[in-house]
Coordinates of C-alpha atoms (C1' of nucleotides) in Angstrom, one line a residue:
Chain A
X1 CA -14.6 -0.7 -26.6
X2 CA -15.3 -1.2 -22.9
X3 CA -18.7 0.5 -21.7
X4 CA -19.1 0.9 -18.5
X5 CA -22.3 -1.5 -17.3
X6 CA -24.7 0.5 -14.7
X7 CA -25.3 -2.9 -13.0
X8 CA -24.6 -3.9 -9.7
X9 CA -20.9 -3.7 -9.4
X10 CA -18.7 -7.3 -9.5
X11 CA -15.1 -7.4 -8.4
X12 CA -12.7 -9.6 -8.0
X13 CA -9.3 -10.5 -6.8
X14 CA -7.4 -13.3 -8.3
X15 CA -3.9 -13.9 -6.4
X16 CA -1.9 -17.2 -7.9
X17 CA -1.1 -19.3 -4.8
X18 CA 2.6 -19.7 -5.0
X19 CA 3.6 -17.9 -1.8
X20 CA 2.5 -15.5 0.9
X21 CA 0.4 -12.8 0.2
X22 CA 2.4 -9.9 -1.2
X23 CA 1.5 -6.6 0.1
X24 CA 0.7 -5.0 -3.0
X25 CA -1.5 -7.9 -3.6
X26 CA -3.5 -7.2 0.0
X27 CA -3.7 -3.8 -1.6
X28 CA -5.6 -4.7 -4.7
X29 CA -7.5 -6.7 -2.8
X30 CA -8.4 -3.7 -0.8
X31 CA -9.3 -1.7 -3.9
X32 CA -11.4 -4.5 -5.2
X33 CA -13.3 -4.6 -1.6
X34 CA -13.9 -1.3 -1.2
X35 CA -15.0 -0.4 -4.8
X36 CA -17.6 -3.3 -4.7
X37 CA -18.6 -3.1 -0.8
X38 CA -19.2 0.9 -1.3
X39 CA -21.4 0.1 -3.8
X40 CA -23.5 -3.3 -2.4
X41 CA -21.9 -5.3 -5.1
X42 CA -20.2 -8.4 -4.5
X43 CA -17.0 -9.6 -4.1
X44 CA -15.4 -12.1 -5.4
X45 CA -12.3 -14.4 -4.8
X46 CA -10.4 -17.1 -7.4
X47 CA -7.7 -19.0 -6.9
X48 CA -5.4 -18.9 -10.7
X49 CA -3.9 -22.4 -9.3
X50 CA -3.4 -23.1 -13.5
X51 CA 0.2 -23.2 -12.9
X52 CA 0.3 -26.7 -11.4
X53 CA 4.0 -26.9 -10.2
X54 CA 3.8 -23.7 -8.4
X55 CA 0.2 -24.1 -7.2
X56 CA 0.0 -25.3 -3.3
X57 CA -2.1 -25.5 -0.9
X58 CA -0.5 -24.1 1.8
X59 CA -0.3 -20.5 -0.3
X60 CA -4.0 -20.7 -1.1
X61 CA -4.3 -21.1 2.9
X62 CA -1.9 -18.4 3.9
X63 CA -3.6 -15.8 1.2
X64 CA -7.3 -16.3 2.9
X65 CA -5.6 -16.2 6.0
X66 CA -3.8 -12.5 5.1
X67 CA -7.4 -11.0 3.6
X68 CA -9.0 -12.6 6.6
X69 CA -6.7 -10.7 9.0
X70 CA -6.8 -7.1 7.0
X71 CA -10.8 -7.4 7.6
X72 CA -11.6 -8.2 4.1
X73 CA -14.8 -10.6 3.1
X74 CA -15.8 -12.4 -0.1
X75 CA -18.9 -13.3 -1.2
X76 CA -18.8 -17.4 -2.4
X77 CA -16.4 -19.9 -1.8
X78 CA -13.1 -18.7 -3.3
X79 CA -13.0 -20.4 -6.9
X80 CA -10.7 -22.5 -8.2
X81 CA -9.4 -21.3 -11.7
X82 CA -8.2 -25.0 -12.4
X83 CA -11.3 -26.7 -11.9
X84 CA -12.9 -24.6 -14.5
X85 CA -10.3 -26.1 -17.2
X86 CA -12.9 -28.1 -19.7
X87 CA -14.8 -24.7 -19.5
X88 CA -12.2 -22.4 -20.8
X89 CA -11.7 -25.3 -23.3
X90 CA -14.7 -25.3 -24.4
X91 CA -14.6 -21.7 -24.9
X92 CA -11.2 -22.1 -27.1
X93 CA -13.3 -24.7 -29.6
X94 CA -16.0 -22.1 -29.7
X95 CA -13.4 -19.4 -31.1
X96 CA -12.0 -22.3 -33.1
X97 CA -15.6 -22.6 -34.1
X98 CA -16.8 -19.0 -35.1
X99 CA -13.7 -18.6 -36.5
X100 CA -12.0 -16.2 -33.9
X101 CA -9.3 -18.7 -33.5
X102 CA -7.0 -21.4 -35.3
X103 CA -5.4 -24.4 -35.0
X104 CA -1.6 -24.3 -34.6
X105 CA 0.6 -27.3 -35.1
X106 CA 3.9 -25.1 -34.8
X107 CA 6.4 -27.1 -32.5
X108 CA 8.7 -25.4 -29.5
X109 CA 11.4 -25.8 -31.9
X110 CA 9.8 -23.9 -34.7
X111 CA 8.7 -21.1 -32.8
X112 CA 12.6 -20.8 -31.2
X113 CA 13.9 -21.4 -34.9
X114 CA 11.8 -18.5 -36.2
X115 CA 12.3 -16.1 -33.1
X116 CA 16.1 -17.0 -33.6
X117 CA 15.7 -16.1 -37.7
X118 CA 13.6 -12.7 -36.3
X119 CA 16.3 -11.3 -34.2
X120 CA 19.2 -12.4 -36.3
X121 CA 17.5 -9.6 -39.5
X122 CA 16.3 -7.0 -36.7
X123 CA 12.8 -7.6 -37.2
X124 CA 10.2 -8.3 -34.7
X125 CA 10.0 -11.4 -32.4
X126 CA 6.6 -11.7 -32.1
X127 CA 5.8 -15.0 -33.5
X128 CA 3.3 -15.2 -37.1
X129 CA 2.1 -18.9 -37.6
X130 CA 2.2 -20.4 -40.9
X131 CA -0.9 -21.9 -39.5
X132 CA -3.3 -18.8 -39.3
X133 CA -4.7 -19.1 -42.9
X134 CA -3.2 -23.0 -44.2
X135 CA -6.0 -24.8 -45.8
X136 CA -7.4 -27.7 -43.2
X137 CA -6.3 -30.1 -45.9
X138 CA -3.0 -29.8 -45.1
X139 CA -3.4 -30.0 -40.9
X140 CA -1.1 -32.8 -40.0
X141 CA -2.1 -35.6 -37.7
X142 CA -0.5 -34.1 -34.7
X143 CA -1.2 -31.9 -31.4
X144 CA -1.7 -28.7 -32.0
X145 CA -2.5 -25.5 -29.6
X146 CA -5.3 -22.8 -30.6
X147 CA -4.1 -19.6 -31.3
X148 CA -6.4 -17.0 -30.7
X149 CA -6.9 -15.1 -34.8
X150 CA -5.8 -11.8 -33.5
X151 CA -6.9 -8.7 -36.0
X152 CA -3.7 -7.8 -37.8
X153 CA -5.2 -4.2 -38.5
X154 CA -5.7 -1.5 -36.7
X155 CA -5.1 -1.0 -32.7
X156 CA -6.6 -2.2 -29.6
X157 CA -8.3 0.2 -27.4
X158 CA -8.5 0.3 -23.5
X159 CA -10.6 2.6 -21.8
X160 CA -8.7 2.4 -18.6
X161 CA -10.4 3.8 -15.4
X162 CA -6.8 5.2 -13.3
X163 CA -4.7 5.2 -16.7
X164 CA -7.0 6.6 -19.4
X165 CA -7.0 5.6 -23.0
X166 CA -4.5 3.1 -24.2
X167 CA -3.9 3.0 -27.5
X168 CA -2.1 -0.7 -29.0
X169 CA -1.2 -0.8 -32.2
X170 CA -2.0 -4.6 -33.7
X171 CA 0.7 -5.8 -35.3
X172 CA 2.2 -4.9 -31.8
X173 CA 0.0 -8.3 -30.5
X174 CA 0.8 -11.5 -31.2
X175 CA -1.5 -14.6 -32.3
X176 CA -2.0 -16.1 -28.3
X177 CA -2.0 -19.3 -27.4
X178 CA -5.2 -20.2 -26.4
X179 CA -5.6 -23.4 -25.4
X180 CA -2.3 -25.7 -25.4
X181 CA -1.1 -28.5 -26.9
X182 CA -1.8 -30.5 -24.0
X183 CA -5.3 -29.4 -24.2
X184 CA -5.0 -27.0 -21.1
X185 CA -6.3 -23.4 -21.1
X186 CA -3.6 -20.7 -20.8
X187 CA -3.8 -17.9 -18.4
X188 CA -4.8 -15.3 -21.0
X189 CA -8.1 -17.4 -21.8
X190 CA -8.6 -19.1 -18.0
X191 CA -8.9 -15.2 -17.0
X192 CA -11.3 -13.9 -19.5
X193 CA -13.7 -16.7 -19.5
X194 CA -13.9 -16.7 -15.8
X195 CA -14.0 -13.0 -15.4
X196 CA -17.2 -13.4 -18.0
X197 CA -18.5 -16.4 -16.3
X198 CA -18.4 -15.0 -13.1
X199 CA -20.0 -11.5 -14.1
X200 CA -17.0 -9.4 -13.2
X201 CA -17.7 -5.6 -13.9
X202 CA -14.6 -4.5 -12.8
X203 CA -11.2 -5.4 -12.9
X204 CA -9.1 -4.2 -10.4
X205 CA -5.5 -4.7 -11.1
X206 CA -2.0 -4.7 -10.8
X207 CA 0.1 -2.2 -13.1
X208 CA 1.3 -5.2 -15.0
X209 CA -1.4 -6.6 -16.6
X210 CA -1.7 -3.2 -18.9
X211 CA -0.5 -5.2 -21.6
X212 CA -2.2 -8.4 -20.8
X213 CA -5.6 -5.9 -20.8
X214 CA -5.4 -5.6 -24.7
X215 CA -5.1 -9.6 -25.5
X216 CA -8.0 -9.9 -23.0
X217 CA -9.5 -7.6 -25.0
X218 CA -9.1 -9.2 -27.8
X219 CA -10.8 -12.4 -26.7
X220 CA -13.8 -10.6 -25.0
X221 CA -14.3 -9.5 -29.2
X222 CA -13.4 -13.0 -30.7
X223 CA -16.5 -14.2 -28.3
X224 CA -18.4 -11.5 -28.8
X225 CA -18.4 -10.7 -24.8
X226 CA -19.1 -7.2 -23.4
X227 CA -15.8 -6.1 -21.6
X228 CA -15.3 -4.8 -18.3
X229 CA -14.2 -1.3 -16.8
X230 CA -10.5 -1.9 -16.3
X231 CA -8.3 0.0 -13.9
X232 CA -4.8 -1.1 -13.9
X233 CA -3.6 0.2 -10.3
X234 CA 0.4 1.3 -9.8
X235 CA 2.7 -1.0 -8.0
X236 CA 3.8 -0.4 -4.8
X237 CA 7.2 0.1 -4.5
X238 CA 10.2 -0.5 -1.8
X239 CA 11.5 2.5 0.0
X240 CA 14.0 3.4 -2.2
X241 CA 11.9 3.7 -5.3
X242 CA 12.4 0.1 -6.8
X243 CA 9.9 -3.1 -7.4
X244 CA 9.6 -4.3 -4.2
X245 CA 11.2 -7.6 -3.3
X246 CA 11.7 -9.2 -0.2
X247 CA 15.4 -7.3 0.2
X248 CA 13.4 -4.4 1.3
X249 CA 12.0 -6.7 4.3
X250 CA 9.0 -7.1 4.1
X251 CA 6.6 -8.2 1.1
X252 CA 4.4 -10.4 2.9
X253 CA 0.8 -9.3 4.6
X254 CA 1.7 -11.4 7.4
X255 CA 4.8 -9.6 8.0
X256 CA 3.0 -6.7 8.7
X257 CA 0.7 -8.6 11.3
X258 CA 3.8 -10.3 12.7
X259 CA 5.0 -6.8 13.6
X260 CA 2.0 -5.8 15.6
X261 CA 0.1 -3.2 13.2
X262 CA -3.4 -3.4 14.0
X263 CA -5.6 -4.0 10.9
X264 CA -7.9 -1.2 10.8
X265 CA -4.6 0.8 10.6
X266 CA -3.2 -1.2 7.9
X267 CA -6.5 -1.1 5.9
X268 CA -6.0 2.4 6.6
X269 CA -2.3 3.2 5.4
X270 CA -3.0 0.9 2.5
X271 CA -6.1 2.4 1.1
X272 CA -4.1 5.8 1.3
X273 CA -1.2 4.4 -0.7
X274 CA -1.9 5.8 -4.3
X275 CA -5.4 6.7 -3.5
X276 CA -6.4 10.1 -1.9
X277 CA -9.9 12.2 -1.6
X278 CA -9.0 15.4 -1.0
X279 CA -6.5 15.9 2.1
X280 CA -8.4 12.8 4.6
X281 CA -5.4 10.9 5.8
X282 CA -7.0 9.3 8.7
X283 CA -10.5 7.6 8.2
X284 CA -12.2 4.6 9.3
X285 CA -14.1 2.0 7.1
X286 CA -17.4 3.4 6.8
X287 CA -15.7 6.4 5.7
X288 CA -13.3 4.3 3.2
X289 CA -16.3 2.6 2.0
X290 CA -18.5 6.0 1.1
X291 CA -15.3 7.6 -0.5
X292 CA -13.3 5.2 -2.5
X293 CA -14.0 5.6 -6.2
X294 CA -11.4 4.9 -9.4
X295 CA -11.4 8.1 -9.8
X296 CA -9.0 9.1 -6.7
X297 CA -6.2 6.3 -7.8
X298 CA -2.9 8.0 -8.5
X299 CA -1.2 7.4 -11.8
X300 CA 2.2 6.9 -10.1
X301 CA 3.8 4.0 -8.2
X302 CA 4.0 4.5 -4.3
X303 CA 6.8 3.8 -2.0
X304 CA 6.3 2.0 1.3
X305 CA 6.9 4.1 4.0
X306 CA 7.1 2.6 7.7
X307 CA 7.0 5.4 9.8
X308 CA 3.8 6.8 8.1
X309 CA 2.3 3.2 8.8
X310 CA 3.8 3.1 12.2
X311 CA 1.7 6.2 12.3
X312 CA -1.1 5.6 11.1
X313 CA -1.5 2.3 13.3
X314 CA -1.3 4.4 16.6
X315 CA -3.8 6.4 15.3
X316 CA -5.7 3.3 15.2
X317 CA -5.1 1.6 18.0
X318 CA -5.5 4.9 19.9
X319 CA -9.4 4.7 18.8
X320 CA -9.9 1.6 19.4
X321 CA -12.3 0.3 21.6
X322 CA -11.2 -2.0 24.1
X323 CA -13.1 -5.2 23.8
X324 CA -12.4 -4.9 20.6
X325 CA -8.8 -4.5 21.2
X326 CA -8.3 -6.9 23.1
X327 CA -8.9 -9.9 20.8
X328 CA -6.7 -8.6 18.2
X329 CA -3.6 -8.7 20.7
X330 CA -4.1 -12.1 21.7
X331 CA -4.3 -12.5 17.5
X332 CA -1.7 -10.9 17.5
X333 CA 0.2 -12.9 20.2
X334 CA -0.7 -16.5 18.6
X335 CA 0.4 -14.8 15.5
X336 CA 4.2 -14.5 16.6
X337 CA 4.1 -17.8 18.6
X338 CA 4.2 -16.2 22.0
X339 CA 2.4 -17.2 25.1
X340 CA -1.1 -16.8 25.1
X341 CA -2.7 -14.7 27.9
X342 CA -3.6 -16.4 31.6
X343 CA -7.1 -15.2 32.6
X344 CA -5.9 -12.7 35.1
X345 CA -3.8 -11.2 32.5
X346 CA -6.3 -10.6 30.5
X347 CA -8.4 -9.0 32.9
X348 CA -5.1 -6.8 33.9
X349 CA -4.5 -5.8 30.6
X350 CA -8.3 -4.7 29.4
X351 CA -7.7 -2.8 32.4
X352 CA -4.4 -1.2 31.4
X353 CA -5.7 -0.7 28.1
X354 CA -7.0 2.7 28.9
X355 CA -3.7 3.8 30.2
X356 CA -1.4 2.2 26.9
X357 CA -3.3 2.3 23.8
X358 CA -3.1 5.9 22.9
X359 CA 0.9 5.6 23.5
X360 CA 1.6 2.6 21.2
X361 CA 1.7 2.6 17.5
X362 CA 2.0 -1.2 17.3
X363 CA 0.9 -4.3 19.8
X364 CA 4.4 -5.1 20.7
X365 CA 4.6 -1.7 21.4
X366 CA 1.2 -1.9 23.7
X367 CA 2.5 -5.0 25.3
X368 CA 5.7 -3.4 26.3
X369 CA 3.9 -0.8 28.1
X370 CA 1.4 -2.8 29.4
X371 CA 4.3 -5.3 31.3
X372 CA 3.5 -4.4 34.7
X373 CA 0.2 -5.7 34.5
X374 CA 1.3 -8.6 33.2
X375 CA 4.7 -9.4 35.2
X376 CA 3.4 -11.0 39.0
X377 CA 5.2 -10.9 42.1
X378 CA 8.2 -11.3 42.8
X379 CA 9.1 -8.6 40.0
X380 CA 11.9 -9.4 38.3
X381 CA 13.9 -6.0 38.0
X382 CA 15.4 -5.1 34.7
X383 CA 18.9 -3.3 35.7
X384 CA 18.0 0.2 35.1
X385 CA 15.1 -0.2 37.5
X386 CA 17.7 -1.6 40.0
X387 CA 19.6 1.0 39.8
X388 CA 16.6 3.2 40.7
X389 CA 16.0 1.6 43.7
X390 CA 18.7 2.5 46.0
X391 CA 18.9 2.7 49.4
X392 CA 17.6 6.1 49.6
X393 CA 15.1 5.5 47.6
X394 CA 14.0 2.4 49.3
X395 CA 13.8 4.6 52.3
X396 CA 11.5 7.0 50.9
X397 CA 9.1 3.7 49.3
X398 CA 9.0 2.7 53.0
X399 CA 7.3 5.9 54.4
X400 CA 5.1 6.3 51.4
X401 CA 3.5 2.9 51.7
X402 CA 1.8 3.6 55.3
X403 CA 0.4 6.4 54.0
X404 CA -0.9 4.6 50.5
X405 CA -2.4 2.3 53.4
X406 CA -5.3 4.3 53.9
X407 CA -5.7 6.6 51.3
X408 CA -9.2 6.8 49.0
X409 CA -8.5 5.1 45.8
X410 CA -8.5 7.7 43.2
X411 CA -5.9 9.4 41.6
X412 CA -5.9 13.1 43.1
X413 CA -6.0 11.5 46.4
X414 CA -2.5 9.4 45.4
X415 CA -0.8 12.4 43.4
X416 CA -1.2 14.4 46.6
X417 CA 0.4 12.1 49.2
X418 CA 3.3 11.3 46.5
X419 CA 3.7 14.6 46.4
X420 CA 3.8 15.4 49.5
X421 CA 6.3 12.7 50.5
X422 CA 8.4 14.0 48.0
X423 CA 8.7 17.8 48.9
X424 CA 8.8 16.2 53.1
X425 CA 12.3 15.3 51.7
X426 CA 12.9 18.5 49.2
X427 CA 12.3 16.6 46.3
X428 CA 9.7 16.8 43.4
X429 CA 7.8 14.3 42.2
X430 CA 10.2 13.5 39.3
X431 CA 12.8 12.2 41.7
X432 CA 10.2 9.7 43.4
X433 CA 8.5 8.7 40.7
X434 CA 11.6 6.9 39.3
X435 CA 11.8 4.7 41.9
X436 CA 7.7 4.4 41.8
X437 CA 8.0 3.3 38.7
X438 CA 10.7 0.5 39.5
X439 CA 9.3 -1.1 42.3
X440 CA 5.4 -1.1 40.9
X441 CA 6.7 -2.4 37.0
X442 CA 10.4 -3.9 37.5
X443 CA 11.1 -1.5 34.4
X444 CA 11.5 2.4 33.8
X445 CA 9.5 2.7 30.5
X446 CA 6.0 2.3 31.7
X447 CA 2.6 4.3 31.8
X448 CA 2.0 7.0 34.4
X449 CA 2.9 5.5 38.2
X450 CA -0.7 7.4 39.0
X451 CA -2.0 4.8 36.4
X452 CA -0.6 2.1 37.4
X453 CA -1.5 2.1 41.0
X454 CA -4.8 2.6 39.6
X455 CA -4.8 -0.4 37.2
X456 CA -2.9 -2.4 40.0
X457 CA -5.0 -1.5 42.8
X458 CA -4.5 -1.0 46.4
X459 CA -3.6 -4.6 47.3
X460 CA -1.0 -5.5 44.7
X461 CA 0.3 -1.8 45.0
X462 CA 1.2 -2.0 48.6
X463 CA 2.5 -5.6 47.9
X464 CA 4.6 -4.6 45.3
X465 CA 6.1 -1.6 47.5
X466 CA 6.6 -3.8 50.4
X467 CA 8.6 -6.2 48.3
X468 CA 11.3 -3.2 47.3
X469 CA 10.9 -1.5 50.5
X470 CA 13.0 -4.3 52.4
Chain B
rG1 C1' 15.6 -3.9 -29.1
rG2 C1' 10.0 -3.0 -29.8
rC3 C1' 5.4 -1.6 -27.4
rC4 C1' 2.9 0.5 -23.1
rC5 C1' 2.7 3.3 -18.4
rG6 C1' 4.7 6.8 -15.0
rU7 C1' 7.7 11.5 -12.9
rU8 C1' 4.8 17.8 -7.3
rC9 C1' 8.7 18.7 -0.5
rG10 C1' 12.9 12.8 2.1
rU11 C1' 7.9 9.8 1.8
rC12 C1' 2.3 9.6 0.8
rU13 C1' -0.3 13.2 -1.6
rA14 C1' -3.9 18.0 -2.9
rU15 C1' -4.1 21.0 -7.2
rC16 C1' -8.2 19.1 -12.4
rG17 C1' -4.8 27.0 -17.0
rG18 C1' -4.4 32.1 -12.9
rU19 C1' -2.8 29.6 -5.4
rU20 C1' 2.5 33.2 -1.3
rA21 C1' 1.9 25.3 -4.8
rG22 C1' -1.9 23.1 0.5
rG23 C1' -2.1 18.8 4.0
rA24 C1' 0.0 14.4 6.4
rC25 C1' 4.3 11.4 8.0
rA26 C1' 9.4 12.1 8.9
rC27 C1' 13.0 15.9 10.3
rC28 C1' 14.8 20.4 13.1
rA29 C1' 13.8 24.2 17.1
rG30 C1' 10.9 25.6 21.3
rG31 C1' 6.9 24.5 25.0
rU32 C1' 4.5 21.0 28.3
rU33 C1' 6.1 16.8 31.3
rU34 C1' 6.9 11.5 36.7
rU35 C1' 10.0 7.7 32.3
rC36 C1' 8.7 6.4 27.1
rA37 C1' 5.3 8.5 24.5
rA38 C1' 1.5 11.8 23.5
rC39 C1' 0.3 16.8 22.9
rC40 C1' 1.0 22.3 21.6
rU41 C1' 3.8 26.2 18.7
rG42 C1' 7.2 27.4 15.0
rG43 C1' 10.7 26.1 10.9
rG44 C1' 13.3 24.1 6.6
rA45 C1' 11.5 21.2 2.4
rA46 C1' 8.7 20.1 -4.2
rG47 C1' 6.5 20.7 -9.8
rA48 C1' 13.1 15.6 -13.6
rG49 C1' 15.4 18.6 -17.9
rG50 C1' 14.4 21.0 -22.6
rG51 C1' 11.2 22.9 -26.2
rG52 C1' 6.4 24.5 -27.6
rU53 C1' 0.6 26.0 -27.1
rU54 C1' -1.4 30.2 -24.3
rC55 C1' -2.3 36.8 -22.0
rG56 C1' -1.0 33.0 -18.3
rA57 C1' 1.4 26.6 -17.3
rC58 C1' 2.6 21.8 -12.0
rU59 C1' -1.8 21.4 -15.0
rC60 C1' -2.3 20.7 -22.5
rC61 C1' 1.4 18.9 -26.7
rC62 C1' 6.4 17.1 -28.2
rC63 C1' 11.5 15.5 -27.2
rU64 C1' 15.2 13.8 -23.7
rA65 C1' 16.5 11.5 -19.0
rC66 C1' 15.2 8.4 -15.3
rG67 C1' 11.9 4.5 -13.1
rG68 C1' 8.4 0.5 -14.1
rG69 C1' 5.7 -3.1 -16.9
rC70 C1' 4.8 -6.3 -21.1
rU71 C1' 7.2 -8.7 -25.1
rG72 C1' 6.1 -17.4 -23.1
rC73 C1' 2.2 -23.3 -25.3
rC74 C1' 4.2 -18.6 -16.7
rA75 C1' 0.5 -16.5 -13.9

RNA sequence: GGCCCGUUCGUCUAUCGGUUAGGACACCAGGUUUUCAACCUGGGAAGAGGGGUUCGACUCCCCUACGGGCUGCCA
């Protein structure tokens, strides 16, 4: 049935836009992407907008926006599967034509009237038109829908890439509805003549369109049309083993953005969710790129799982360089509506970047850590931090700034006066630094006080001291 | 109901007839430590159940159970 062409590899992915992008679909998108970009193929985007009362705008917008934020690149203009309409007509009156197809005047009402007759003697509901073999003689003077001439014989064969052969009996599949009543293409046909049109080698796809695979099929033969590698990938499922919906949380890509993963992590996590080679758990694109094949694709649905993401996003962000960085959290900030960045923060924070980034598995995260470079004087002090800065304490802060005063900028230099103020007063350094820490960030969950004073500088340091020394 | 797909530690997975069934995340214990982390060491943890085939099955076949999908003039 399907060969497998040695061409240049096309892909596609072909989201309906009725909502947000779901994350299974970001995944198949992935799968597409890396399958065609690890070859030089192309890859390609459409729009199945057919569906006119669910079709918006908005969702076509919010599902370039999700690929564009995982990293992922098409090649064309994304198509729109409704503009190809008198097409995939066209392609119904050529079945009608070579015979491959029929004309159908069955009403709603027949086709529930006969379903109802099916199920009432236990036999199967799949609808037979009387049409399929009446003499054109006797076509009435009424709309009718093409019904695709399905062979009643015999089974359908697909040579599925992840789920092997799949073996359909015939008189398992229905005559399709082509082309409706109304004139307008169904989904079954819309997908197999653009898929054709568009060169597709390869389709990439969700779990669920196993079935549809052996109609598709069934069209490719009526027109004669070589048929593409399928690989129908597994769902991904919620954490406790069920389809995911949005009582799991959350289902949309831009979820996963709102929470501060970084993308490369994300592409990461995702491309490791139901596909393996070998024991890699951690890899970067170029590495994706050169080892994604069908062949690694597990047979079994996967279940989300946020702490290996959460993970896996550190890992990320950790690596990270920081001008590169640094963009994505200001994304990342527009992204959840909060303030953007004043100049001087962002200068403070590609500073503290060094100091955060391997400590933060998410942006938030980052941003948390990264608050006393971002806070300005007067620090407001969270109550912990308060509490740190008694009047001892203060005491101490006042005899360690004089000596900060005049010391060499560098961090040896600064551990070794801390510490020395600290054991001047039978202390170690733990006891100081809490205080350190309170009066330099206003809060005690910070990076090293070393670090900060570093990242602060002497000026703002001292200043910052002198404000809690009081 | 019918048809189709799936089932290895809690989770993601390796294994492609012969392994003490490996890794990662998570978890537990210990270490390191100026907070949170990070990091280091160690530990517990799996082939859904039942039949076959075979000298030998997680790997191949069948049945059952469970999960999922399709069964539209939706996509």
């Amino acid at each position: 049935m399907s060969s497998a062409p040695q061409a240049p590899v096309v892909t596609r992915f072909a989201p309906s836009p009725t909502g947000y992008l779901h994350i299974g679909g970001a995944r198949t998108a992935l799968f597409n992407w890396l399958y065609a970009r690890g070859r030089g193929g192309k890859f390609l985007l459409r729009i199945e907008d057919t569906d006119r009362e669910r079709s918006t705008p908005e969702a076509t917008a919010a599902i370039l926006r999700g690929l564009t934020w995982l990293g992922l690149d098409w090649d064309g203009e994304a198509v729109s599967q409704f503009a190809g309409r008198a097409r995939h007509a066209e392609v119904a009156r050529q079945m009608l034509a070579n015979g491959t197809a029929y004309k159908c005047f069955a009403t709603q009402e027949d086709i529930e009237a006969f379903r109802e007759a099916a199920r009432a003697e236990g036999r199967s509901t799949l609808y037979q038109s009387p049409w399929r073999d009446a003499d054109p003689a006797t076509h009435p003077d009424a709309p009718y829908a093409i019904r695709l001439k399905a062979p009643r014989d015999g089974a359908t064969v697909i040579e599925d890439a992840v789920q092997g052969t799949v073996t359909f009996r015939n008189d398992q599949l229905d005559d399709m509805v082509c082309l409706r009543s109304d004139a307008t293409p169904t989904y079954m046909l819309a997908v197999v003549v653009d898929d054709h049109d568009m060169g597709v080698t390869h389709i990439i796809r969700g779990d669920d369109h196993l079935t549809n695979a052996a109609r598709q099929v069934q069209i490719y033969q009526a027109m004669g049309w070589q048929v593409p590698v399928f690989a129908h990938i597994p769902l991904i499922h919620g954490p406790d083993g069920k389809k995911l919906s949005k009582r799991h949380g959350a289902v949309g890509l831009e979820e996963y953005q709102a929470m501060g993963f970084c993308a490369a992590g994300m592409r990461n996590y995702l491309t490791r969710l139901g596909w393996s080679h070998g024991n890699d758990e951690l890899f970067d694109d170029a590495q994706a790129l050169a080892w994604f094949d069908l062949a690694g694709i597990g047979r079994a649905p996967a279940r989300l799982d946020f702490k290996k993401l959460e993970n896996v996003s550190g890992h990320h962000i950790a690596k990270a360089a920081d001008e590169r960085l640094l963009p994505e959290i200001e994304a990342y900030l527009t992204a959840v509506a909060r303030p953007a960045l004043t100049a001087q923060q962002r200068d403070g924070l590609l500073k503290a970047l060094a100091c955060t980034k391997e400590r933060a598995k998410t942006f938030p995260e980052l941003l948390e850590k990264a608050h006393f470079v971002l806070a300005s004087r007067p620090l407001e002090l969270e109550p912990k931090a308060a509490a740190a800065l008694d009047a001892v304490s203060r005491g101490i802060l006042r005899e360690l700034t004089p000596q900060l005063q005049d010391a060499s900028w560098v961090r040896n230099e600064l551990e070794a006066i801390v510490s020395a103020v600290a054991a001047a007063h039978g202390l170690g350094l733990g006891k100081i630094a809490g205080p350190l820490r309170a009066a330099l960030a206003g809060r005690m969950v910070t990076p090293s006080v070393f670090d900060m004073m570093l990242v602060l500088g002497r000026d703002e340091t001292l200043a910052r001291l002198n404000d809690q020394a009081a």
